[in-house]
Every structure is written in structure tokens, then in C-alpha cells.
Amino acid sequence: MSFTSEIKNETATLNLTKSEKIAELSAFIRANGKIYEEYIELYTENIKVAKRMFSFIKDIYNINCEIQNKSNPVFNKKNIYYIFIREKKQVILEDLSIVDESGNFKEVTSDYIVGSIDEIKAYIRGSFYARGSINDPKTSQYHLEFLYDNKYEAVFIQRLLNEFELNAKILLRDRKYMVYIKDSDDISDFLKLIGASQGVMYYENIRALKEQKNITNRLNNCEQANTDKILLSSNEQINDINLILDKLGENFLDDRLKEVSTYRLKYPESSLLELSEIMSLETGKKITKSGLNHRFRKLKEIANKLRNSDKRV
């Protein structure tokens, strides 16, 4: 089951007031309803949403609806559930602010449908049932969208979402209008807004795990970069030492340079700090990282002079 289906299934059990039911039903019919001369047809792939719309219509308008289950002719995978409303058609459409008294379609719903915060939330939830989808947080991208044929409905939903500061945007895609949210915090707030408490817990847990994984990866990358830097520096020092020993011999070096050369060759993978601690422990003399760095600079000066003399020859 997709994450979208899980969210729709969870919120389809919420109890609402009559005005909230009207708001949710209005949004759903606007997006997923077809109006014919004799009846209204609603459709959805989610059985729980279908049953919810069916019960709302029956409870509010005291009529009997009809539900039919048909296979999806396009994908042949999911069933589509159709609800047919054959009674009180004009009354229902006017009451839900979908048509006016003359039967003309209203591009935007009336203010009384979304007159309170809870009614706005219900309307958004009904729109999500009809046209919404949300990526599972386990996927690579955080993404929530509503996809509409009608520009006016897309703009209206965007406005409602942004009343809750969810930073919803609109994009024209394949002649359809996509209202989308990308920020993970905003998507989490959206789930809270529509009442998906279990979905929020799941979403936040996955987000926390992904963030921890990202932090671990960054630390590992940083550690690897430091290791590479240490090895590069150590290899340069070993090359300097080997060049001096090959050209001038060990006796050319004073005791301090000879000592540091011996330890560097013995511990090639140690950082300067680690090498200073090893030498201090084994020699019984305090040797700092700064002191070691000074000795290696002396060795590099000698090695560079040898390289330059070879070039002149």
C-alpha cells in the first residue's frame, strides 16, 4: 500500500461536524465529480474514501446513493469505486456551492463553505482525497501535490494551504495545474493539518533516521578526507626522507632530524599529533606537534635543495 493510501485510509476515519462534512464533500465533488443531466457521478480508487463520501451524502441529505466497483481500464490494476447520486441533484450541488441557482458551475466555492479553520481543513482534506498524493519519506525526495484540470481550483487550494504558511506553489504540467509542497517541515505540518497523526509519527521517524544517516555520512566523508590528507602529507615526508638518505646518508642528519625520520618511516599512517604522542611516550621527552612540524620543514628544505641540484645537472 502506498503512503498516500495510508494517509487517506487513516484520515477517512475522522469524525466531523455537519459543516465540516459539507466542506470535505464540496471539495471532493468539485475535483472528482461529473455532473450529468440526471445524476452526479463521483469516483475514487480508495474504498474507504468512497464509503466516507457515501455516508456523508446519505447523512446530510437523507437519500440513498449507489456504489459500483469497476476495474481500471487504463492500468488494469486498481479498482475504481463510483458513487451515483440520483436524488436531490440540484439541491446538493447548490448546497455544496458547486453550481448557482441557475445551474451554472461556480469556478470558486462560496466563503460559507470554508468559513472556519476546521472547515478549511476539511476542504483541504477532501481535495487531497480527490487529487492529492504524497511521496513516502523513505524515497529520495519530499513531495506533496494536488493535480487539477481547473486553474481556479488550483489557485483556491494554494491560497487555503498558504493560510497555514505551507509555502504551496503552482506549476503548469501537461496542461494540468499542480499545486505542490517540497519542504519536509511543511509536508509534516500538512499531515498534522488534515489529522493524520499516525502518518506524522511515521513521517517524522523516517525523517529523523534519514537526517541521522546524512550526519553519519558527512562525518565519514570528513573523516575520510582527513585520512587522505594525513596520508598525502606522510607520503611527501617519506619521499623527502628517502631522497635524503639515498643521496646523503643517515649520518648527514643531526640527531633530531634522524630521530623524526626514523619514527616517520616506522609509523607512516600516523598524523602529526599521533606521531608526537608516540615519540613522547617512547623517548620520554615531550615532543609537540608544532615541534615535529618544524623538523619536517627542515627535512623538506634539504630534499628540495637536492631536487633543484639534480635539475641543474
Coordinates of C-alpha atoms in Angstrom, one line a residue:
M1 CA 0.0 0.0 0.0
S2 CA 1.3 3.4 -0.9
F3 CA 2.0 6.1 1.7
T4 CA -0.8 8.2 0.0
S5 CA -3.3 5.4 0.5
E6 CA -2.2 5.0 4.2
I7 CA -2.8 8.7 4.8
K8 CA -6.2 8.6 3.1
N9 CA -7.2 5.5 5.0
E10 CA -6.2 7.0 8.3
T11 CA -8.0 10.3 7.9
A12 CA -11.1 8.6 6.4
T13 CA -12.0 7.6 10.0
L14 CA -12.1 11.1 11.4
N15 CA -15.4 12.3 12.9
L16 CA -16.6 15.6 11.6
T17 CA -19.4 18.2 12.3
K18 CA -22.0 18.7 9.6
S19 CA -20.4 21.8 8.3
E20 CA -17.0 20.1 8.1
K21 CA -18.6 17.2 6.2
I22 CA -20.2 19.7 3.8
A23 CA -16.8 21.3 3.2
E24 CA -15.0 18.0 2.6
L25 CA -17.7 16.8 0.3
S26 CA -17.8 20.0 -1.6
A27 CA -14.0 19.8 -2.3
F28 CA -14.3 16.1 -3.3
I29 CA -17.2 16.6 -5.7
R30 CA -15.6 19.7 -7.3
A31 CA -12.4 17.7 -8.1
N32 CA -13.7 14.2 -8.7
G33 CA -17.3 14.7 -9.7
K34 CA -19.0 14.6 -13.0
I35 CA -22.4 16.3 -13.4
Y36 CA -24.9 14.7 -15.9
E37 CA -28.4 15.7 -16.6
E38 CA -30.0 13.0 -14.4
Y39 CA -27.3 12.3 -11.8
I40 CA -23.9 13.1 -10.2
E41 CA -21.1 10.6 -10.6
L42 CA -18.2 10.5 -8.1
Y43 CA -15.1 8.3 -8.4
T44 CA -12.1 7.2 -6.4
E45 CA -9.6 4.4 -6.2
N46 CA -9.9 4.3 -2.4
I47 CA -12.7 2.2 -0.9
K48 CA -12.6 3.9 2.5
V49 CA -12.9 7.4 0.8
A50 CA -15.8 6.1 -1.3
K51 CA -17.6 4.8 1.8
R52 CA -16.9 8.1 3.6
M53 CA -18.4 10.2 0.8
F54 CA -21.3 7.8 0.5
S55 CA -22.1 8.1 4.2
F56 CA -21.8 11.9 4.2
I57 CA -24.3 12.2 1.3
K58 CA -26.7 9.8 3.0
D59 CA -26.5 11.5 6.4
I60 CA -26.7 15.1 5.2
Y61 CA -29.3 14.8 2.5
N62 CA -31.2 11.7 3.7
I63 CA -31.0 10.0 0.3
N64 CA -29.8 6.6 -0.9
C65 CA -26.8 6.5 -3.1
E66 CA -25.4 3.7 -5.3
I67 CA -21.8 2.4 -5.2
Q68 CA -20.3 0.4 -8.1
N69 CA -16.9 -1.2 -8.3
K70 CA -15.2 -1.3 -11.7
S71 CA -11.7 -2.3 -12.8
N72 CA -9.4 0.5 -14.0
P73 CA -9.4 0.3 -17.8
V74 CA -6.2 2.2 -18.1
F75 CA -3.8 0.4 -15.7
N76 CA -5.9 -2.7 -15.1
K77 CA -4.5 -2.9 -11.6
K78 CA -6.7 -0.9 -9.2
N79 CA -10.5 -0.9 -8.9
I80 CA -12.3 2.4 -9.3
Y81 CA -15.3 3.0 -7.0
Y82 CA -18.2 5.0 -8.4
I83 CA -20.9 6.7 -6.4
F84 CA -24.1 7.7 -8.2
I85 CA -26.3 10.4 -6.8
R86 CA -29.7 10.4 -8.5
E87 CA -31.8 12.2 -5.9
K88 CA -31.8 15.9 -5.0
K89 CA -29.2 16.7 -7.5
Q90 CA -29.8 20.4 -7.8
V91 CA -30.2 20.8 -4.0
I92 CA -27.0 19.1 -3.3
L93 CA -25.0 21.0 -5.9
E94 CA -26.3 24.4 -4.8
D95 CA -25.8 23.5 -1.1
L96 CA -22.2 22.5 -1.7
S97 CA -21.6 25.7 -3.7
I98 CA -20.8 23.8 -6.9
V99 CA -23.5 25.5 -9.0
D100 CA -25.6 28.6 -8.6
E101 CA -29.4 28.8 -8.6
S102 CA -29.4 28.7 -12.4
G103 CA -27.4 25.6 -12.5
N104 CA -24.2 27.3 -13.7
F105 CA -20.9 25.9 -12.5
K106 CA -19.2 28.2 -9.9
E107 CA -15.4 28.5 -10.5
V108 CA -14.7 29.0 -6.8
T109 CA -16.6 27.8 -3.8
S110 CA -18.5 30.3 -1.6
D111 CA -17.0 31.6 1.5
Y112 CA -19.5 29.9 3.8
I113 CA -18.1 26.5 2.8
V114 CA -14.8 27.5 4.3
G115 CA -15.9 29.9 6.9
S116 CA -13.9 28.5 9.8
I117 CA -10.4 27.0 10.4
D118 CA -11.9 23.5 10.8
E119 CA -14.0 23.8 7.6
I120 CA -10.8 24.9 5.7
K121 CA -9.0 21.9 7.0
A122 CA -11.9 19.7 5.9
Y123 CA -12.0 21.2 2.4
I124 CA -8.2 20.7 2.0
R125 CA -8.7 17.1 3.2
G126 CA -11.5 16.5 0.7
S127 CA -9.3 17.9 -2.1
F128 CA -6.5 15.6 -1.0
Y129 CA -8.8 12.6 -1.2
A130 CA -9.7 13.6 -4.8
R131 CA -6.4 15.0 -6.2
G132 CA -3.7 14.6 -3.7
S133 CA -0.6 12.4 -3.5
I134 CA 2.4 12.4 -1.2
N135 CA 5.8 10.6 -1.5
D136 CA 6.8 8.1 1.1
P137 CA 9.5 9.9 3.2
K138 CA 11.8 6.8 2.5
T139 CA 12.1 8.0 -1.1
S140 CA 14.8 10.4 -2.3
Q141 CA 12.5 13.4 -2.5
Y142 CA 10.0 15.0 -0.2
H143 CA 7.0 15.9 -2.3
L144 CA 3.3 16.6 -1.9
E145 CA 1.0 17.5 -4.7
F146 CA -2.6 18.2 -5.9
L147 CA -3.2 17.9 -9.6
Y148 CA -6.1 19.8 -11.2
D149 CA -7.6 20.3 -14.6
N150 CA -9.2 23.6 -13.3
K151 CA -6.9 26.6 -12.8
Y152 CA -9.3 28.3 -10.4
E153 CA -9.5 25.3 -8.1
A154 CA -5.7 25.0 -8.1
V155 CA -5.3 28.7 -7.1
F156 CA -8.0 28.3 -4.5
I157 CA -6.3 25.3 -2.9
Q158 CA -3.0 27.1 -3.0
R159 CA -4.5 30.0 -1.1
L160 CA -6.0 27.8 1.5
L161 CA -2.8 25.9 2.1
N162 CA -0.8 29.1 2.4
E163 CA -3.2 30.4 5.0
F164 CA -1.3 27.8 7.2
E165 CA 2.1 29.1 5.8
L166 CA 2.8 25.8 3.9
N167 CA 4.6 27.6 1.0
A168 CA 2.5 25.8 -1.7
K169 CA 3.3 26.7 -5.3
I170 CA 1.7 26.1 -8.7
L171 CA 3.3 24.6 -11.8
L172 CA 1.6 24.0 -15.2
R173 CA 2.4 20.5 -16.2
D174 CA 0.9 18.7 -19.2
R175 CA -2.0 21.1 -19.4
K176 CA -2.8 20.4 -15.7
Y177 CA -2.2 22.6 -12.7
M178 CA 0.0 21.0 -10.0
V179 CA -0.1 22.6 -6.5
Y180 CA 2.9 21.3 -4.7
I181 CA 4.9 21.4 -1.5
K182 CA 8.5 20.4 -1.3
D183 CA 9.8 21.4 2.2
S184 CA 9.7 18.4 4.6
D185 CA 8.7 20.6 7.5
D186 CA 5.7 22.0 5.6
I187 CA 4.7 18.5 4.5
S188 CA 4.8 17.3 8.1
D189 CA 2.6 20.3 9.0
F190 CA 0.2 19.4 6.3
L191 CA -0.2 15.9 7.7
K192 CA -1.0 17.4 11.1
L193 CA -3.4 19.8 9.4
I194 CA -5.6 17.0 7.9
G195 CA -5.5 14.9 11.0
A196 CA -3.1 12.2 10.0
S197 CA -1.5 11.7 13.4
Q198 CA -0.1 8.2 12.7
G199 CA 1.2 9.5 9.4
V200 CA 3.0 12.3 11.1
M201 CA 4.7 9.9 13.5
Y202 CA 5.9 7.7 10.7
Y203 CA 7.0 10.7 8.6
E204 CA 9.0 12.2 11.5
N205 CA 10.6 8.9 12.4
I206 CA 11.8 8.4 8.8
R207 CA 13.0 12.0 8.6
A208 CA 15.0 11.6 11.8
L209 CA 16.6 8.4 10.5
K210 CA 17.5 10.0 7.2
E211 CA 18.9 13.0 8.9
Q212 CA 21.0 10.8 11.2
K213 CA 22.2 8.8 8.2
N214 CA 23.1 12.1 6.5
I215 CA 25.1 13.3 9.5
T216 CA 26.9 9.9 9.7
N217 CA 27.8 10.1 6.0
R218 CA 29.1 13.7 6.4
L219 CA 31.2 12.6 9.3
N220 CA 32.5 9.6 7.5
N221 CA 33.3 11.8 4.5
C222 CA 35.0 14.3 6.7
E223 CA 37.0 11.5 8.4
Q224 CA 38.0 10.0 5.1
A225 CA 39.1 13.4 3.8
N226 CA 41.2 13.9 6.9
T227 CA 42.7 10.4 6.5
D228 CA 43.5 11.1 2.9
K229 CA 45.2 14.4 3.9
I230 CA 47.3 12.7 6.5
L231 CA 48.4 10.0 4.1
L232 CA 49.3 12.5 1.5
S233 CA 51.3 14.6 3.9
S234 CA 53.0 11.5 5.3
N235 CA 53.9 10.2 1.8
E236 CA 55.5 13.6 1.0
Q237 CA 57.6 13.4 4.2
I238 CA 58.7 9.8 3.5
N239 CA 59.7 10.8 0.0
D240 CA 61.8 13.6 1.4
I241 CA 63.4 11.3 3.9
N242 CA 64.2 8.6 1.4
L243 CA 65.7 11.1 -1.0
I244 CA 68.0 12.5 1.7
L245 CA 69.0 9.0 2.9
D246 CA 69.7 7.9 -0.7
K247 CA 71.7 11.0 -1.6
L248 CA 73.4 12.0 1.6
G249 CA 73.1 9.1 4.0
E250 CA 71.8 8.9 7.5
N251 CA 74.9 10.5 9.1
F252 CA 74.2 13.8 7.3
L253 CA 71.2 14.4 9.6
D254 CA 71.6 15.7 13.1
D255 CA 70.1 13.7 16.0
R256 CA 66.7 15.5 16.0
L257 CA 66.2 15.1 12.2
K258 CA 67.4 11.5 12.3
E259 CA 65.0 10.7 15.2
V260 CA 62.0 12.1 13.4
S261 CA 62.9 10.4 10.2
T262 CA 63.1 7.0 12.0
Y263 CA 59.7 7.4 13.6
R264 CA 58.0 8.7 10.4
L265 CA 59.3 5.6 8.5
K266 CA 58.1 3.4 11.3
Y267 CA 54.6 5.0 11.6
P268 CA 53.7 6.1 8.1
E269 CA 49.9 6.3 8.7
S270 CA 50.1 8.4 11.9
S271 CA 49.1 12.0 11.9
L272 CA 51.5 14.6 13.3
L273 CA 49.6 14.7 16.6
E274 CA 49.7 10.9 16.9
L275 CA 53.3 10.8 16.0
S276 CA 54.2 13.4 18.6
E277 CA 52.4 11.4 21.3
I278 CA 54.2 8.1 20.2
M279 CA 57.6 9.8 20.2
S280 CA 57.0 11.5 23.6
L281 CA 55.9 8.2 25.1
E282 CA 58.8 6.1 23.7
T283 CA 61.6 8.6 24.1
G284 CA 60.5 10.0 27.4
K285 CA 60.8 13.5 26.1
K286 CA 57.9 15.9 25.4
I287 CA 57.7 16.5 21.7
T288 CA 54.8 18.7 20.4
K289 CA 53.0 18.6 17.1
S290 CA 54.5 22.1 16.3
G291 CA 58.0 20.8 17.1
L292 CA 57.5 17.9 14.7
N293 CA 56.2 20.2 12.0
H294 CA 59.3 22.3 12.3
R295 CA 61.6 19.3 11.9
F296 CA 59.7 18.1 8.8
R297 CA 60.0 21.6 7.3
K298 CA 63.8 21.3 7.7
L299 CA 63.8 17.9 6.0
K300 CA 61.8 19.3 3.1
E301 CA 64.2 22.2 2.7
I302 CA 67.1 19.7 2.4
A303 CA 65.2 17.5 0.0
N304 CA 64.1 20.4 -2.2
K305 CA 67.8 21.6 -2.5
L306 CA 68.7 18.1 -3.6
R307 CA 65.9 18.1 -6.2
N308 CA 67.0 21.5 -7.5
S309 CA 70.6 20.5 -7.8
D310 CA 69.6 17.4 -9.8
K311 CA 67.7 19.7 -12.2
R312 CA 70.7 21.9 -12.7
V313 CA 72.8 18.8 -13.6

